[in-house]
Amino acid sequence: MSGELQTDFKNIFITGIGTDVGKTIASAIVVEALEADYFKPVQAGDLEYSDTHKVKELVSNTKSKFHKNSYALHTPMSPHAAAAIDNIEIDLNKINLPVTNNNLVIEGAGGLLVPLNDTETILDLIQPNYKVIVVSRHYLGSINHTLMTIRILKEQGFDISVIFSGEEHKATESIIQEMTGVRVIGRIDDEPYFDTMVIKEYAELFKDKLNEL
């Protein structure tokens, strides 16, 4: 993943412990809180209403910019498989980090080990200087998935934080905190809906901890 290294601003990579755990809502909140730019390197499926469209719709500040996907694939599948259907192969050298004078939120696809091609995964998109936020949602098996995700990131030396998503489950959240010692930014509840006002409320709640990253 190439691009000009930023020194004055943060690059924040948002990953999840799996699919449908709340990465896009978390991304919108972080973008709003920091008035950051947003970039999703690889979008697979839903091109008419992509994650970039969703985040842009939920963010109300006028500073954030929303950058074009490096790869916009037509089928909602793992990126390597979606790319094969489109008769292309994802090349990390063609995923160029947007050059911006602003903080940048980068949203992954699925979890860390989702394949991009035959040899590389989402993990290979994360550069050493990035701050990483893991979105964890409670379900049967989520403790294992969260601990594995954090262990992989720790082994690579990343600065890691967690956002919990969904209905509170104290036993799950406490054991994850106890066993990893990672910074917890907060939790996004299962709201009846998410609009710009709800996103802004969470942005205010999370802003101080996000600014400390």
Coordinates of N, CA and C in Angstrom, one line a residue, residues 5-178:
L5 N 3.9 9.4 3.2 CA 3.7 9.2 4.7 C 3.4 10.6 5.3
Q6 N 2.4 10.6 6.2 CA 2.0 11.8 6.9 C 2.7 11.8 8.3
T7 N 3.2 13.0 8.6 CA 3.8 13.1 9.9 C 3.0 14.0 10.9
D8 N 2.2 14.9 10.4 CA 1.5 15.8 11.3 C 0.1 15.3 11.6
F9 N -0.3 14.3 10.9 CA -1.7 13.8 11.1 C -1.7 12.3 11.3
K10 N -2.8 11.8 11.9 CA -2.9 10.4 12.2 C -3.6 9.6 11.1
N11 N -3.1 8.4 10.8 CA -3.8 7.5 9.9 C -4.4 6.4 10.9
I12 N -5.7 6.3 10.9 CA -6.4 5.4 11.8 C -7.0 4.3 10.9
F13 N -6.6 3.0 11.1 CA -7.1 1.9 10.4 C -8.2 1.2 11.3
I14 N -9.4 1.1 10.7 CA -10.5 0.4 11.4 C -10.7 -0.9 10.9
T15 N -10.5 -1.9 11.7 CA -10.8 -3.3 11.3 C -11.8 -3.9 12.3
G16 N -12.3 -5.1 11.9 CA -13.3 -5.8 12.8 C -12.8 -7.2 13.1
I17 N -13.6 -7.8 14.0 CA -13.3 -9.2 14.3 C -14.0 -10.2 13.3
G18 N -14.7 -9.6 12.4 CA -15.4 -10.4 11.4 C -16.3 -9.4 10.6
T19 N -17.2 -10.0 9.8 CA -18.1 -9.1 9.0 C -19.3 -8.7 9.9
D20 N -19.9 -7.6 9.5 CA -21.2 -7.1 10.1 C -21.0 -6.9 11.6
V21 N -19.9 -6.3 12.0 CA -19.7 -6.1 13.4 C -19.8 -4.6 13.8
G22 N -20.0 -3.7 12.7 CA -20.2 -2.3 13.0 C -19.0 -1.4 12.6
K23 N -18.2 -1.9 11.7 CA -17.0 -1.1 11.3 C -17.4 0.2 10.6
T24 N -18.4 0.2 9.8 CA -18.8 1.4 9.0 C -19.4 2.5 9.9
I25 N -20.2 2.1 10.8 CA -20.7 3.1 11.8 C -19.6 3.6 12.7
A26 N -18.7 2.7 13.1 CA -17.6 3.2 13.9 C -16.7 4.1 13.1
S27 N -16.5 3.8 11.8 CA -15.7 4.7 11.0 C -16.4 6.1 10.9
A28 N -17.7 6.1 10.7 CA -18.4 7.4 10.6 C -18.2 8.2 11.9
I29 N -18.3 7.6 13.0 CA -18.1 8.3 14.3 C -16.7 8.8 14.5
V30 N -15.7 8.0 14.1 CA -14.3 8.5 14.2 C -14.1 9.7 13.2
V31 N -14.6 9.5 12.0 CA -14.5 10.6 11.0 C -15.1 11.9 11.6
E32 N -16.3 11.8 12.1 CA -17.0 13.0 12.7 C -16.2 13.6 13.9
A33 N -15.8 12.7 14.8 CA -15.1 13.2 16.0 C -13.8 13.9 15.6
L34 N -13.1 13.5 14.7 CA -11.8 14.1 14.3 C -11.9 15.0 13.1
E35 N -13.1 15.1 12.5 CA -13.2 15.8 11.3 C -12.2 15.3 10.2
A36 N -12.0 14.0 10.2 CA -11.0 13.3 9.4 C -11.5 13.1 8.0
D37 N -10.6 12.7 7.1 CA -11.0 12.2 5.8 C -11.2 10.7 6.0
Y38 N -11.9 10.1 4.9 CA -12.2 8.7 4.9 C -11.8 8.1 3.7
F39 N -11.3 6.8 3.8 CA -10.8 6.1 2.6 C -11.1 4.6 2.9
K40 N -11.8 4.0 2.0 CA -12.0 2.5 2.0 C -11.2 1.9 0.8
P41 N -10.1 1.3 1.0 CA -9.3 0.9 -0.2 C -10.0 -0.1 -1.1
V42 N -10.7 -1.1 -0.5 CA -11.3 -2.1 -1.3 C -12.8 -2.2 -0.9
Q43 N -13.7 -2.0 -1.9 CA -15.1 -2.1 -1.7 C -15.6 -3.3 -2.5
A44 N -16.2 -4.3 -1.9 CA -16.7 -5.5 -2.7 C -18.2 -5.5 -2.6
G45 N -18.9 -5.2 -3.7 CA -20.3 -5.2 -3.7 C -20.9 -3.8 -3.3
D46 N -22.3 -3.7 -3.5 CA -23.0 -2.5 -3.0 C -22.4 -1.2 -3.6
L47 N -22.0 -1.2 -4.8 CA -21.3 0.0 -5.3 C -22.2 1.2 -5.5
E48 N -23.5 0.9 -5.6 CA -24.5 2.1 -5.7 C -24.7 2.7 -4.3
Y49 N -24.5 2.0 -3.3 CA -24.6 2.5 -1.9 C -23.5 1.9 -1.1
S50 N -22.3 2.3 -1.4 CA -21.1 1.7 -0.8 C -20.9 2.2 0.7
D51 N -19.9 1.7 1.3 CA -19.6 2.1 2.7 C -19.1 3.6 2.6
T52 N -18.5 4.0 1.6 CA -18.1 5.4 1.4 C -19.4 6.3 1.4
H53 N -20.4 5.9 0.6 CA -21.6 6.6 0.6 C -22.3 6.7 2.0
K54 N -22.3 5.6 2.7 CA -22.9 5.5 4.0 C -22.2 6.5 5.0
V55 N -20.9 6.4 5.0 CA -20.2 7.3 5.9 C -20.4 8.8 5.6
K56 N -20.3 9.1 4.3 CA -20.5 10.5 3.9 C -21.9 11.0 4.3
E57 N -22.9 10.1 4.2 CA -24.3 10.4 4.6 C -24.4 10.7 6.1
L58 N -23.6 10.0 6.9 CA -23.7 10.1 8.3 C -22.9 11.2 8.9
V59 N -21.9 11.7 8.2 CA -21.0 12.7 8.7 C -21.5 14.1 8.3
S60 N -21.6 15.0 9.3 CA -22.2 16.4 9.1 C -21.2 17.5 9.1
N61 N -19.9 17.2 9.5 CA -18.9 18.3 9.4 C -18.6 18.6 8.0
T62 N -18.1 19.8 7.7 CA -17.8 20.2 6.3 C -16.3 20.1 6.0
K63 N -15.5 19.6 6.9 CA -14.1 19.5 6.6 C -13.7 18.1 6.0
S64 N -14.4 17.1 6.4 CA -14.0 15.7 5.9 C -14.2 15.6 4.4
K65 N -13.2 14.8 3.8 CA -13.3 14.5 2.4 C -13.4 13.0 2.3
F66 N -14.0 12.5 1.3 CA -14.3 11.1 1.1 C -13.6 10.6 -0.2
H67 N -12.6 9.8 0.0 CA -11.7 9.5 -1.2 C -12.2 8.2 -1.9
K68 N -11.9 8.2 -3.2 CA -12.4 7.1 -4.0 C -11.7 5.8 -3.7
N69 N -12.4 4.7 -3.7 CA -11.8 3.3 -3.5 C -10.7 3.1 -4.6
S70 N -9.7 2.4 -4.1 CA -8.7 1.9 -5.1 C -9.2 0.8 -5.9
Y71 N -10.0 -0.1 -5.3 CA -10.7 -1.2 -6.0 C -12.2 -1.1 -5.6
A72 N -13.0 -1.1 -6.7 CA -14.5 -1.1 -6.5 C -15.0 -2.4 -7.2
L73 N -15.2 -3.4 -6.5 CA -15.5 -4.7 -7.0 C -17.1 -4.9 -7.0
H74 N -17.6 -5.7 -7.9 CA -19.0 -5.8 -8.1 C -19.7 -6.8 -7.3
T75 N -19.0 -7.8 -6.7 CA -19.7 -8.9 -6.0 C -19.4 -8.8 -4.5
P76 N -20.5 -8.9 -3.7 CA -20.3 -8.9 -2.2 C -19.7 -10.2 -1.7
M77 N -18.4 -10.3 -1.9 CA -17.7 -11.5 -1.5 C -16.3 -11.1 -0.9
S78 N -15.6 -12.1 -0.4 CA -14.2 -11.8 0.0 C -13.5 -11.1 -1.2
P79 N -12.7 -10.1 -1.0 CA -12.1 -9.3 -2.1 C -11.4 -10.1 -3.1
H80 N -10.6 -11.2 -2.7 CA -9.9 -12.0 -3.7 C -10.9 -12.6 -4.6
A81 N -12.0 -13.1 -4.1 CA -13.0 -13.8 -4.9 C -13.8 -12.8 -5.8
A82 N -14.1 -11.7 -5.2 CA -14.8 -10.7 -6.0 C -13.9 -10.1 -7.1
A83 N -12.6 -10.0 -6.9 CA -11.7 -9.5 -7.9 C -11.6 -10.6 -9.0
A84 N -11.6 -11.8 -8.7 CA -11.5 -12.9 -9.7 C -12.7 -12.9 -10.6
I85 N -13.9 -12.6 -10.0 CA -15.1 -12.5 -10.9 C -15.0 -11.3 -11.8
D86 N -14.4 -10.3 -11.4 CA -14.2 -9.1 -12.2 C -12.9 -9.2 -13.2
N87 N -12.3 -10.4 -13.1 CA -11.2 -10.7 -14.0 C -10.0 -9.8 -13.7
I88 N -9.8 -9.5 -12.4 CA -8.6 -8.7 -12.0 C -8.0 -9.3 -10.8
E89 N -6.8 -8.9 -10.5 CA -6.1 -9.3 -9.2 C -5.7 -8.0 -8.5
I90 N -6.0 -8.0 -7.2 CA -5.7 -6.9 -6.4 C -4.2 -6.8 -6.2
D91 N -3.7 -5.6 -6.5 CA -2.2 -5.4 -6.4 C -2.0 -4.3 -5.3
L92 N -1.4 -4.6 -4.2 CA -1.2 -3.6 -3.1 C -0.5 -2.4 -3.6
N93 N 0.4 -2.5 -4.6 CA 1.1 -1.4 -5.1 C 0.2 -0.4 -5.8
K94 N -1.0 -0.8 -6.1 CA -1.9 0.1 -6.8 C -3.0 0.7 -5.8
I95 N -2.8 0.3 -4.5 CA -3.6 0.9 -3.5 C -2.8 2.1 -2.9
N96 N -3.2 3.3 -3.4 CA -2.4 4.5 -3.0 C -3.2 5.3 -1.9
L97 N -2.4 5.5 -0.8 CA -3.0 6.3 0.3 C -3.3 7.7 -0.2
P98 N -4.5 8.2 0.0 CA -4.8 9.6 -0.4 C -3.8 10.6 0.3
V99 N -3.3 11.5 -0.5 CA -2.5 12.6 0.1 C -3.4 13.7 0.6
T100 N -3.4 13.9 1.9 CA -4.3 14.9 2.5 C -3.6 15.6 3.7
N101 N -4.0 16.8 3.9 CA -3.5 17.5 5.1 C -4.6 17.4 6.2
N102 N -4.8 16.2 6.6 CA -5.9 15.9 7.6 C -5.7 14.5 8.1
N103 N -6.3 14.2 9.3 CA -6.3 12.9 9.8 C -7.1 12.0 8.7
L104 N -6.7 10.8 8.6 CA -7.3 9.9 7.7 C -7.8 8.6 8.3
V105 N -9.1 8.3 8.2 CA -9.7 7.0 8.7 C -9.7 6.1 7.5
I106 N -9.1 4.9 7.7 CA -9.1 3.9 6.6 C -9.9 2.7 7.1
E107 N -10.9 2.3 6.4 CA -11.7 1.2 6.8 C -11.4 -0.1 6.0
G108 N -11.1 -1.2 6.7 CA -10.8 -2.4 6.1 C -12.1 -3.1 5.6
A109 N -11.9 -4.4 5.2 CA -13.1 -5.2 4.8 C -13.0 -6.5 5.6
G110 N -14.1 -6.8 6.3 CA -14.1 -8.0 7.1 C -13.1 -7.9 8.2
G111 N -12.4 -9.1 8.5 CA -11.4 -9.1 9.5 C -10.0 -9.1 8.9
L112 N -9.0 -9.2 9.8 CA -7.6 -9.0 9.4 C -7.1 -10.0 8.3
L113 N -7.6 -11.2 8.4 CA -7.0 -12.2 7.5 C -7.9 -12.5 6.3
V114 N -8.8 -11.6 6.0 CA -9.6 -11.7 4.7 C -8.6 -11.5 3.5
P115 N -8.6 -12.5 2.6 CA -7.6 -12.4 1.5 C -7.9 -11.3 0.5
L116 N -6.9 -10.6 0.1 CA -6.9 -9.7 -1.0 C -6.5 -10.3 -2.3
N117 N -5.6 -11.3 -2.2 CA -5.1 -12.0 -3.4 C -4.6 -13.4 -2.9
D118 N -3.8 -14.0 -3.6 CA -3.4 -15.4 -3.2 C -2.3 -15.3 -2.1
T119 N -1.8 -14.2 -1.8 CA -0.7 -14.1 -0.8 C -0.9 -13.1 0.3
E120 N -1.8 -12.1 0.1 CA -1.9 -11.0 1.0 C -3.3 -10.8 1.5
T121 N -3.4 -10.3 2.7 CA -4.7 -10.1 3.4 C -4.8 -8.6 3.8
I122 N -6.0 -8.3 4.4 CA -6.2 -7.0 4.9 C -5.1 -6.5 5.8
L123 N -4.5 -7.4 6.6 CA -3.4 -7.1 7.5 C -2.3 -6.4 6.8
D124 N -2.1 -6.8 5.5 CA -1.0 -6.2 4.7 C -1.2 -4.7 4.3
L125 N -2.5 -4.3 4.5 CA -2.8 -2.9 4.2 C -2.3 -1.9 5.4
I126 N -2.1 -2.5 6.5 CA -1.9 -1.7 7.7 C -0.4 -1.4 7.9
Q127 N 0.0 -0.1 7.8 CA 1.4 0.3 7.8 C 1.8 0.5 9.3
P128 N 3.1 0.4 9.6 CA 3.6 0.5 11.0 C 3.2 1.7 11.7
N129 N 3.0 2.9 11.0 CA 2.7 4.1 11.7 C 1.2 4.3 12.0
Y130 N 0.4 3.4 11.5 CA -1.1 3.5 11.7 C -1.5 3.2 13.1
K131 N -2.5 4.0 13.6 CA -3.2 3.6 14.8 C -4.3 2.6 14.4
V132 N -4.5 1.5 15.1 CA -5.5 0.5 14.7 C -6.7 0.5 15.7
I133 N -7.9 0.6 15.2 CA -9.1 0.4 16.1 C -9.8 -0.9 15.7
V134 N -9.9 -1.8 16.7 CA -10.6 -3.0 16.4 C -12.1 -2.9 16.9
V135 N -13.0 -3.2 16.0 CA -14.4 -3.2 16.4 C -14.9 -4.6 16.8
S136 N -15.3 -4.7 18.0 CA -15.7 -6.0 18.5 C -17.2 -6.0 18.9
R137 N -17.9 -7.0 18.4 CA -19.3 -7.1 18.7 C -19.5 -8.5 19.4
H138 N -20.3 -8.5 20.4 CA -20.6 -9.8 21.2 C -21.4 -10.8 20.4
Y139 N -20.9 -12.0 20.2 CA -21.7 -13.1 19.7 C -20.9 -14.4 20.2
L140 N -21.5 -15.5 20.1 CA -20.9 -16.8 20.5 C -19.6 -17.0 19.7
G141 N -18.5 -16.9 20.4 CA -17.2 -17.0 19.7 C -16.5 -15.7 19.5
S142 N -17.1 -14.6 19.9 CA -16.5 -13.3 19.6 C -15.3 -13.0 20.5
I143 N -15.3 -13.6 21.7 CA -14.1 -13.4 22.6 C -12.9 -14.0 21.9
N144 N -13.0 -15.2 21.4 CA -11.9 -15.8 20.6 C -11.5 -15.0 19.5
H145 N -12.4 -14.5 18.7 CA -12.1 -13.7 17.5 C -11.4 -12.4 17.9
T146 N -11.9 -11.8 19.0 CA -11.3 -10.5 19.4 C -9.9 -10.7 19.9
L147 N -9.7 -11.7 20.7 CA -8.4 -12.0 21.3 C -7.4 -12.4 20.2
M148 N -7.8 -13.1 19.2 CA -6.9 -13.5 18.1 C -6.5 -12.3 17.3
T149 N -7.5 -11.4 17.0 CA -7.3 -10.2 16.2 C -6.3 -9.3 17.0
I150 N -6.5 -9.1 18.3 CA -5.6 -8.3 19.0 C -4.2 -8.9 19.1
R151 N -4.1 -10.2 19.3 CA -2.8 -10.8 19.4 C -2.0 -10.7 18.1
I152 N -2.7 -10.9 17.0 CA -2.0 -10.7 15.7 C -1.4 -9.3 15.6
L153 N -2.3 -8.3 15.9 CA -1.8 -6.9 15.8 C -0.7 -6.6 16.8
K154 N -0.8 -7.1 18.0 CA 0.3 -6.9 19.0 C 1.6 -7.5 18.5
E155 N 1.5 -8.7 17.9 CA 2.7 -9.3 17.5 C 3.4 -8.5 16.4
Q156 N 2.6 -7.7 15.7 CA 3.2 -6.8 14.6 C 3.6 -5.4 15.2
G157 N 3.3 -5.2 16.5 CA 3.8 -4.0 17.1 C 2.9 -2.8 16.9
F158 N 1.6 -3.0 16.6 CA 0.7 -1.9 16.3 C 0.1 -1.3 17.6
D159 N -0.2 0.0 17.5 CA -0.9 0.7 18.6 C -2.4 0.4 18.4
I160 N -3.0 -0.3 19.4 CA -4.3 -0.8 19.3 C -5.3 -0.2 20.3
S161 N -6.5 0.0 19.8 CA -7.6 0.4 20.6 C -8.8 -0.5 20.2
V162 N -9.8 -0.5 21.1 CA -11.1 -1.3 20.8 C -12.3 -0.4 20.9
I163 N -13.2 -0.6 20.0 CA -14.6 0.0 20.2 C -15.5 -1.2 20.3
F164 N -16.3 -1.3 21.3 CA -17.3 -2.4 21.4 C -18.6 -1.9 20.7
S165 N -19.2 -2.8 20.0 CA -20.4 -2.5 19.2 C -21.6 -3.4 19.6
G166 N -22.7 -2.8 19.7 CA -23.9 -3.7 20.0 C -24.3 -3.7 21.5
E167 N -25.2 -4.6 21.8 CA -25.7 -4.7 23.1 C -24.6 -5.0 24.1
E168 N -24.6 -4.4 25.3 CA -23.6 -4.6 26.3 C -23.6 -6.0 26.8
H169 N -22.4 -6.5 26.9 CA -22.2 -7.9 27.5 C -21.0 -7.8 28.4
K170 N -21.2 -7.5 29.6 CA -20.1 -7.1 30.6 C -19.1 -8.2 30.7
A171 N -19.5 -9.4 30.8 CA -18.5 -10.5 31.0 C -17.6 -10.6 29.8
T172 N -18.1 -10.4 28.6 CA -17.3 -10.5 27.4 C -16.3 -9.3 27.3
E173 N -16.8 -8.1 27.6 CA -16.0 -6.9 27.5 C -14.9 -6.9 28.6
S174 N -15.3 -7.3 29.8 CA -14.3 -7.3 30.9 C -13.2 -8.3 30.7
I175 N -13.5 -9.5 30.1 CA -12.4 -10.5 29.9 C -11.5 -10.0 28.8
I176 N -12.0 -9.4 27.8 CA -11.2 -8.9 26.7 C -10.2 -7.8 27.2
Q177 N -10.8 -6.9 28.0 CA -9.9 -5.8 28.6 C -8.9 -6.4 29.5
E178 N -9.3 -7.4 30.4 CA -8.4 -8.0 31.3 C -7.2 -8.7 30.6

